């Protein structure tokens, strides 16, 4: 029933697609003109971030690469940089813009399918506030993803490594975003028109519009509820297979020390063009963080990812991808600008998905040490 409703919503969006973009442009133009009147001087800020790390994979891969579905901290037994980023932000009256350039093993792995000139682009967008009285914004460009509670920036996540759920859903997206934040900051709504599932450049032969939504509710300072979706086609139109995806998570701050994050992904993609049959995948996760004091925090994670048909994570195994994981993490804040992190992680598959010293294995273990420095 969930996916039938999504299909109906998508058909309605298709009807509107020829007028929606033009309509948005007509909204932008008067807002831009009014924003320039009596505008104060632009405010410009610069920031930087770097994540050096050392990781040891007990499977000892000869090529030093972690499993192919891991995109962050993915190099074995070497000191490397997961993410290094420089960012500039500008605000001017009711206009805003961001530009962030990056390098590191994350960028190398996660943007491998983008054109070479775009692989170092972390963020590049500009937006206009459509109302003087309300936080109603229209932004366009490349953004961090609207899906999930984790991002590519490690210091903003409770664990050193990213979850299977985060690694295999979009980290970034390109498109147009209409967003509204309520006056009491309890609600956030957005509608997105996108180039595709984690894409800056569209698939050749694909003219199918992709859409997303996000609703975030913060009834109190201790609870955040989020619903995000994606509807689109990742194939040329001649082979079109619609993909329907939903992410839900809750962040619960139980007290001043203990926090819990619960998340669940579910997705479905057509077996073939025009088919009423779907391949599905699911990914539940739970993360707990305990803040011992102002400098030291511990976190544990339990997760599972099932993709039997290989829609997101392709394998040559009869049962596809069915893997659970657990990890333990310790963070030590050396200063407010430098975080030291240590993690042990175990992944176990239903079948021999991994390799250990050149042989097939059902388990994968790693330990990692990382710094997260911001300035």
CSV table of C-alpha atoms in Angstrom, one decimal:
chain,number,residue,atom,x,y,z
A,1,UNK,CA,0.0,0.0,0.0
A,2,UNK,CA,2.9,2.4,0.8
A,3,UNK,CA,4.4,2.0,-2.6
A,4,UNK,CA,1.0,2.2,-4.4
A,5,UNK,CA,0.6,5.7,-2.7
A,6,UNK,CA,4.1,6.7,-3.8
A,7,UNK,CA,3.3,5.6,-7.4
A,8,UNK,CA,0.1,7.8,-7.4
A,9,UNK,CA,2.1,10.7,-6.0
A,10,UNK,CA,4.7,10.3,-8.7
A,11,UNK,CA,2.1,10.3,-11.5
A,12,UNK,CA,0.7,13.6,-10.2
A,13,UNK,CA,4.2,15.1,-10.1
A,14,UNK,CA,4.8,14.0,-13.8
A,15,UNK,CA,1.7,15.9,-14.8
A,16,UNK,CA,3.1,19.0,-13.1
A,17,UNK,CA,6.7,18.7,-14.2
A,18,UNK,CA,6.3,20.8,-17.4
A,19,UNK,CA,5.0,23.8,-15.5
A,20,UNK,CA,6.7,23.4,-12.1
A,21,UNK,CA,10.2,24.6,-13.0
A,22,UNK,CA,8.9,27.6,-15.0
A,23,UNK,CA,6.7,28.5,-12.1
A,24,UNK,CA,9.6,28.4,-9.7
A,25,UNK,CA,11.6,30.7,-11.9
A,26,UNK,CA,8.8,33.2,-11.8
A,27,UNK,CA,8.9,33.1,-8.1
A,28,UNK,CA,12.6,33.6,-7.9
A,29,UNK,CA,12.8,36.8,-10.1
A,30,UNK,CA,10.7,39.2,-8.0
A,31,UNK,CA,12.2,37.8,-4.8
A,32,UNK,CA,15.7,38.5,-6.2
A,33,UNK,CA,14.8,42.1,-7.1
A,34,UNK,CA,13.3,42.8,-3.7
A,35,UNK,CA,16.2,41.2,-1.9
A,36,UNK,CA,18.6,43.7,-3.5
A,37,UNK,CA,16.8,46.8,-2.3
A,38,UNK,CA,18.5,48.4,0.7
A,39,UNK,CA,20.6,45.2,1.2
A,40,UNK,CA,23.4,45.4,3.8
A,41,UNK,CA,27.0,44.4,2.9
A,42,UNK,CA,27.5,40.7,2.2
A,43,UNK,CA,28.7,38.5,5.0
A,44,UNK,CA,31.4,36.1,4.0
A,45,UNK,CA,32.7,33.2,6.2
A,46,UNK,CA,35.3,30.6,5.6
A,47,UNK,CA,35.8,27.2,7.2
A,48,UNK,CA,37.9,24.1,6.9
A,49,UNK,CA,37.7,20.4,7.9
A,50,UNK,CA,40.1,17.5,7.7
A,51,UNK,CA,39.9,13.8,8.7
A,52,UNK,CA,43.2,11.9,8.7
A,53,UNK,CA,42.8,8.2,9.6
A,54,UNK,CA,44.5,4.9,9.9
A,55,UNK,CA,42.5,1.7,9.5
A,56,UNK,CA,43.4,-2.0,9.8
A,57,UNK,CA,41.2,-4.6,8.1
A,58,UNK,CA,41.8,-8.0,9.7
A,59,UNK,CA,41.0,-9.6,6.3
A,60,UNK,CA,44.3,-7.9,5.1
A,61,UNK,CA,43.2,-7.1,1.5
A,62,UNK,CA,46.2,-7.2,-0.8
A,63,UNK,CA,45.0,-4.1,-2.8
A,64,UNK,CA,44.4,-2.2,0.5
A,65,UNK,CA,40.7,-1.6,-0.5
A,66,UNK,CA,37.9,-2.3,1.9
A,67,UNK,CA,34.7,-4.0,0.5
A,68,UNK,CA,33.2,-2.2,-2.5
A,69,UNK,CA,30.1,-1.1,-0.7
A,70,UNK,CA,32.2,0.9,1.8
A,71,UNK,CA,33.0,4.5,0.6
A,72,UNK,CA,34.2,6.2,3.8
A,73,UNK,CA,37.5,5.2,5.5
A,74,UNK,CA,38.0,2.6,2.8
A,75,UNK,CA,41.7,2.1,2.7
A,76,UNK,CA,43.5,-0.7,4.7
A,77,UNK,CA,46.7,-0.4,6.7
A,78,UNK,CA,47.8,3.1,5.5
A,79,UNK,CA,47.6,6.6,6.9
A,80,UNK,CA,45.3,8.5,4.6
A,81,UNK,CA,42.8,11.4,4.4
A,82,UNK,CA,39.1,10.5,4.4
A,83,UNK,CA,37.9,14.0,3.8
A,84,UNK,CA,39.6,17.4,3.5
A,85,UNK,CA,37.4,20.3,2.7
A,86,UNK,CA,37.5,24.1,2.4
A,87,UNK,CA,34.2,26.0,2.4
A,88,UNK,CA,33.1,29.6,1.7
A,89,UNK,CA,29.6,30.8,2.6
A,90,UNK,CA,28.0,34.1,1.7
A,91,UNK,CA,24.8,35.7,3.0
A,92,UNK,CA,23.5,39.0,1.6
A,93,UNK,CA,20.0,40.2,2.6
A,94,UNK,CA,17.7,37.4,1.5
A,95,UNK,CA,20.3,35.6,-0.6
A,96,UNK,CA,22.7,32.8,0.4
A,97,UNK,CA,25.4,30.8,-1.3
A,98,UNK,CA,27.8,28.0,-0.4
A,99,UNK,CA,30.9,26.6,-2.2
A,100,UNK,CA,32.9,23.7,-0.7
A,101,UNK,CA,35.8,21.9,-2.4
A,102,UNK,CA,37.1,18.5,-1.1
A,103,UNK,CA,39.7,15.8,-1.6
A,104,UNK,CA,40.4,12.4,0.1
A,105,UNK,CA,39.5,8.8,-0.2
A,106,UNK,CA,35.8,9.5,0.4
A,107,UNK,CA,35.7,11.8,-2.7
A,108,UNK,CA,37.7,9.4,-4.7
A,109,UNK,CA,35.4,6.5,-4.0
A,110,UNK,CA,32.0,8.1,-3.8
A,111,UNK,CA,32.1,10.4,-6.8
A,112,UNK,CA,33.9,8.0,-9.1
A,113,UNK,CA,31.0,8.1,-11.6
A,114,UNK,CA,31.0,11.9,-11.9
A,115,UNK,CA,32.9,13.8,-14.5
A,116,UNK,CA,36.5,14.5,-13.3
A,117,UNK,CA,36.0,18.2,-12.8
A,118,UNK,CA,33.0,17.6,-10.4
A,119,UNK,CA,34.7,14.9,-8.2
A,120,UNK,CA,36.1,17.5,-5.8
A,121,UNK,CA,32.8,19.4,-5.4
A,122,UNK,CA,31.3,18.8,-1.9
A,123,UNK,CA,28.7,21.6,-2.1
A,124,UNK,CA,27.9,24.4,-4.6
A,125,UNK,CA,24.5,26.1,-4.3
A,126,UNK,CA,22.7,29.4,-4.1
A,127,UNK,CA,19.3,30.3,-2.8
A,128,UNK,CA,16.8,33.1,-2.2
A,129,UNK,CA,14.4,33.7,0.6
A,130,UNK,CA,10.9,34.0,-0.9
A,131,UNK,CA,9.3,35.7,2.0
A,132,UNK,CA,10.5,38.6,4.2
A,133,UNK,CA,8.5,37.3,7.2
A,134,UNK,CA,9.0,33.6,6.9
A,135,UNK,CA,11.9,31.1,6.5
A,136,UNK,CA,10.8,30.0,3.0
A,137,UNK,CA,13.8,29.3,0.8
A,138,UNK,CA,14.4,28.2,-2.8
A,139,UNK,CA,17.9,26.8,-3.4
A,140,UNK,CA,19.5,25.4,-6.4
A,141,UNK,CA,22.8,23.4,-7.0
A,142,UNK,CA,24.7,20.6,-5.3
A,143,UNK,CA,23.7,19.9,-1.7
A,144,UNK,CA,24.3,17.3,1.1
A,145,UNK,CA,21.6,14.7,0.9
A,146,UNK,CA,18.2,15.2,2.5
A,147,UNK,CA,18.2,11.5,3.4
A,148,UNK,CA,19.5,10.0,6.6
A,149,UNK,CA,20.9,11.1,9.9
A,150,UNK,CA,24.6,10.7,8.9
A,151,UNK,CA,26.7,12.9,6.6
A,152,UNK,CA,30.1,12.7,5.0
A,153,UNK,CA,31.5,15.0,7.8
A,154,UNK,CA,32.6,12.6,10.6
A,155,UNK,CA,32.5,15.1,13.5
A,156,UNK,CA,28.8,15.4,13.0
A,157,UNK,CA,28.2,11.7,13.4
A,158,UNK,CA,28.1,9.6,16.5
A,159,UNK,CA,30.4,6.9,15.1
A,160,UNK,CA,33.7,7.0,13.3
A,161,UNK,CA,32.6,4.9,10.3
A,162,UNK,CA,29.4,5.4,8.4
A,163,UNK,CA,26.6,2.8,8.7
A,164,UNK,CA,25.7,0.4,5.8
A,165,UNK,CA,22.5,2.4,5.5
A,166,UNK,CA,24.3,5.7,5.0
A,167,UNK,CA,27.0,4.3,2.7
A,168,UNK,CA,24.4,2.9,0.3
A,169,UNK,CA,22.0,5.8,0.2
A,170,UNK,CA,22.8,9.3,-1.2
A,171,UNK,CA,25.5,11.4,0.5
A,172,UNK,CA,24.9,14.3,-1.9
A,173,UNK,CA,22.3,15.4,-4.6
A,174,UNK,CA,21.9,18.0,-7.3
A,175,UNK,CA,18.7,19.8,-8.0
A,176,UNK,CA,16.2,22.4,-6.8
A,177,UNK,CA,15.0,22.5,-3.2
A,178,UNK,CA,12.0,24.4,-1.8
A,179,UNK,CA,12.2,24.5,2.0
A,180,UNK,CA,10.1,26.0,4.8
A,181,UNK,CA,10.9,26.2,8.5
A,182,UNK,CA,8.2,27.1,11.0
A,183,UNK,CA,8.5,30.2,13.1
A,184,UNK,CA,8.9,28.1,16.3
A,185,UNK,CA,11.6,25.9,14.5
A,186,UNK,CA,9.7,22.7,15.3
A,187,UNK,CA,8.8,21.9,11.7
A,188,UNK,CA,10.8,21.7,8.5
A,189,UNK,CA,9.3,20.8,5.1
A,190,UNK,CA,11.0,20.5,1.8
A,191,UNK,CA,10.2,19.3,-1.8
A,192,UNK,CA,13.1,18.5,-4.1
A,193,UNK,CA,13.5,18.2,-7.9
A,194,UNK,CA,16.7,16.1,-8.4
A,195,UNK,CA,19.0,14.9,-11.2
A,196,UNK,CA,18.9,11.4,-9.7
A,197,UNK,CA,20.0,9.1,-6.9
A,198,UNK,CA,23.3,10.7,-5.8
A,199,UNK,CA,24.0,12.3,-9.1
A,200,UNK,CA,25.4,15.6,-10.3
A,201,UNK,CA,25.4,14.5,-14.0
A,202,UNK,CA,22.3,12.6,-15.3
A,203,UNK,CA,22.4,9.2,-16.8
A,204,UNK,CA,22.7,9.3,-20.6
A,205,UNK,CA,19.3,8.9,-22.2
A,206,UNK,CA,17.4,9.7,-18.9
A,207,UNK,CA,14.8,12.4,-19.0
A,208,UNK,CA,12.7,11.1,-16.2
A,209,UNK,CA,12.3,13.7,-13.3
A,210,UNK,CA,13.3,12.5,-9.9
A,211,UNK,CA,11.7,13.9,-6.7
A,212,UNK,CA,12.2,13.9,-3.0
A,213,UNK,CA,10.6,15.2,0.2
A,214,UNK,CA,11.7,15.8,3.7
A,215,UNK,CA,9.6,16.5,6.9
A,216,UNK,CA,11.4,17.0,10.2
A,217,UNK,CA,9.5,17.5,13.5
A,218,UNK,CA,11.2,18.6,16.7
A,219,UNK,CA,8.4,18.7,19.3
A,220,UNK,CA,11.0,19.2,22.1
A,221,UNK,CA,14.7,19.8,22.4
A,222,UNK,CA,15.2,16.1,23.1
A,223,UNK,CA,13.3,14.5,20.2
A,224,UNK,CA,13.7,14.7,16.4
A,225,UNK,CA,11.6,12.8,14.0
A,226,UNK,CA,12.4,12.7,10.3
A,227,UNK,CA,10.8,11.3,7.1
A,228,UNK,CA,12.5,11.5,3.8
A,229,UNK,CA,11.8,10.0,0.4
A,230,UNK,CA,13.1,9.6,-3.1
A,231,UNK,CA,11.2,8.7,-6.4
A,232,UNK,CA,13.0,8.4,-9.6
A,233,UNK,CA,14.5,6.2,-12.4
A,234,UNK,CA,18.2,5.4,-12.6
A,235,UNK,CA,18.2,3.9,-16.1
A,236,UNK,CA,17.9,5.3,-19.6
A,237,UNK,CA,14.3,6.0,-20.4
A,238,UNK,CA,14.2,3.0,-22.8
A,239,UNK,CA,14.9,0.7,-19.8
A,240,UNK,CA,13.1,2.8,-17.2
A,241,UNK,CA,12.7,1.1,-13.8
A,242,UNK,CA,11.1,3.3,-11.2
A,243,UNK,CA,12.7,3.4,-7.7
A,244,UNK,CA,10.7,4.3,-4.6
A,245,UNK,CA,12.5,4.8,-1.4
A,246,UNK,CA,11.7,6.0,2.2
A,247,UNK,CA,14.0,6.8,5.1
A,248,UNK,CA,12.7,7.3,8.7
A,249,UNK,CA,14.7,8.1,11.8
A,250,UNK,CA,14.2,9.3,15.4
A,251,UNK,CA,16.9,10.9,17.5
A,252,UNK,CA,16.1,10.7,21.2
A,253,UNK,CA,18.1,12.5,23.9
A,254,UNK,CA,17.1,10.5,26.9
A,255,UNK,CA,19.0,12.7,29.4
A,256,UNK,CA,22.2,14.8,29.5
A,257,UNK,CA,24.3,11.7,29.0
A,258,UNK,CA,22.4,9.2,26.9
A,259,UNK,CA,21.2,9.6,23.3
A,260,UNK,CA,19.5,7.1,21.0
A,261,UNK,CA,19.1,7.1,17.2
A,262,UNK,CA,16.7,4.6,15.5
A,263,UNK,CA,16.5,4.4,11.7
A,264,UNK,CA,14.9,2.4,9.0
A,265,UNK,CA,15.2,2.4,5.2
A,266,UNK,CA,12.9,0.6,2.8
A,267,UNK,CA,13.2,0.7,-1.0
A,268,UNK,CA,11.6,-0.9,-4.1
A,269,UNK,CA,12.6,-0.9,-7.7
A,270,UNK,CA,10.7,-2.3,-10.7
A,271,UNK,CA,12.0,-5.6,-12.0
A,272,UNK,CA,11.6,-4.4,-15.5
A,273,UNK,CA,10.1,-1.4,-17.4
A,274,UNK,CA,6.3,-1.4,-17.0
A,275,UNK,CA,6.4,-4.3,-14.5
A,276,UNK,CA,4.2,-4.5,-11.5
A,277,UNK,CA,6.8,-6.6,-9.7
A,278,UNK,CA,9.5,-5.0,-7.5
A,279,UNK,CA,12.8,-5.9,-6.0
A,280,UNK,CA,13.0,-4.5,-2.4
A,281,UNK,CA,15.6,-3.8,0.2
A,282,UNK,CA,15.5,-2.9,3.9
A,283,UNK,CA,18.0,-1.5,6.4
A,284,UNK,CA,17.2,-1.0,10.2
A,285,UNK,CA,19.7,0.5,12.5
A,286,UNK,CA,20.1,1.5,16.2
A,287,UNK,CA,22.9,3.7,17.6
A,288,UNK,CA,23.4,4.7,21.3
A,289,UNK,CA,25.8,7.4,22.5
A,290,UNK,CA,26.8,8.0,26.1
A,291,UNK,CA,28.6,11.2,27.0
A,292,UNK,CA,30.8,10.5,30.0
A,293,UNK,CA,31.9,14.0,30.4
A,294,UNK,CA,32.5,17.1,28.3
A,295,UNK,CA,35.5,15.4,26.6
A,296,UNK,CA,34.8,11.7,26.3
A,297,UNK,CA,31.9,9.9,24.7
A,298,UNK,CA,31.2,6.2,23.9
A,299,UNK,CA,28.9,4.9,21.1
A,300,UNK,CA,27.7,1.5,20.0
A,301,UNK,CA,25.8,0.5,16.8
A,302,UNK,CA,23.8,-2.4,15.7
A,303,UNK,CA,22.6,-2.6,12.0
A,304,UNK,CA,21.3,-4.9,9.3
A,305,UNK,CA,21.1,-4.5,5.5
A,306,UNK,CA,19.2,-6.8,3.3
A,307,UNK,CA,19.3,-6.5,-0.5
A,308,UNK,CA,18.6,-10.0,-1.9
A,309,UNK,CA,18.1,-8.8,-5.5
A,310,UNK,CA,21.2,-6.6,-5.6
A,311,UNK,CA,19.5,-3.4,-6.5
A,312,UNK,CA,21.9,-1.2,-4.4
A,313,UNK,CA,24.6,-3.7,-3.4
A,314,UNK,CA,25.2,-6.2,-6.2
A,315,UNK,CA,26.8,-9.6,-5.4
A,316,UNK,CA,27.2,-12.9,-7.3
A,317,UNK,CA,25.8,-14.9,-4.4
A,318,UNK,CA,22.5,-16.7,-4.5
A,319,UNK,CA,21.1,-15.0,-1.4
A,320,UNK,CA,22.3,-11.5,-2.5
A,321,UNK,CA,23.4,-9.1,0.3
A,322,UNK,CA,22.3,-10.0,3.8
A,323,UNK,CA,24.7,-8.5,6.3
A,324,UNK,CA,24.5,-7.4,9.9
A,325,UNK,CA,27.0,-5.3,11.8
A,326,UNK,CA,28.0,-4.1,15.2
A,327,UNK,CA,30.6,-1.5,16.3
A,328,UNK,CA,32.0,0.2,19.4
A,329,UNK,CA,33.3,3.8,19.3
A,330,UNK,CA,35.2,6.1,21.7
A,331,UNK,CA,35.6,9.9,21.1
A,332,UNK,CA,38.0,12.1,22.9
A,333,UNK,CA,37.7,15.9,22.4
A,334,UNK,CA,41.3,17.1,22.6
A,335,UNK,CA,40.1,20.7,22.1
A,336,UNK,CA,36.8,22.2,20.7
A,337,UNK,CA,38.4,22.0,17.2
A,338,UNK,CA,40.0,18.5,17.4
A,339,UNK,CA,38.3,15.2,18.0
A,340,UNK,CA,40.2,11.9,18.4
A,341,UNK,CA,38.2,8.8,17.5
A,342,UNK,CA,38.8,5.0,17.9
A,343,UNK,CA,36.4,2.3,16.6
A,344,UNK,CA,36.1,-1.5,16.3
A,345,UNK,CA,33.6,-2.8,13.7
A,346,UNK,CA,32.3,-6.3,12.8
A,347,UNK,CA,30.3,-7.2,9.7
A,348,UNK,CA,28.9,-10.7,9.2
A,349,UNK,CA,27.1,-11.9,6.1
A,350,UNK,CA,24.8,-14.8,5.6
A,351,UNK,CA,27.1,-16.1,2.9
A,352,UNK,CA,30.9,-15.8,2.3
A,353,UNK,CA,30.8,-12.2,1.0
A,354,UNK,CA,34.1,-11.1,2.3
A,355,UNK,CA,37.7,-12.2,1.9
A,356,UNK,CA,40.2,-12.9,4.6
A,357,UNK,CA,43.8,-13.3,3.6
A,358,UNK,CA,42.7,-14.2,0.1
A,359,UNK,CA,40.0,-16.7,1.1
A,360,UNK,CA,36.2,-16.3,1.1
A,361,UNK,CA,34.9,-15.4,4.6
A,362,UNK,CA,31.5,-14.6,6.1
A,363,UNK,CA,33.1,-12.0,8.5
A,364,UNK,CA,34.9,-8.8,8.2
A,365,UNK,CA,36.5,-6.9,11.2
A,366,UNK,CA,38.4,-3.7,11.3
A,367,UNK,CA,39.9,-1.2,13.8
A,368,UNK,CA,40.3,2.5,13.0
A,369,UNK,CA,41.9,5.6,14.5
A,370,UNK,CA,40.9,9.0,13.1
A,371,UNK,CA,41.2,12.7,13.9
A,372,UNK,CA,38.4,15.2,13.0
A,373,UNK,CA,39.7,18.7,12.9
A,374,UNK,CA,37.6,21.8,12.0
A,375,UNK,CA,38.7,25.4,11.8
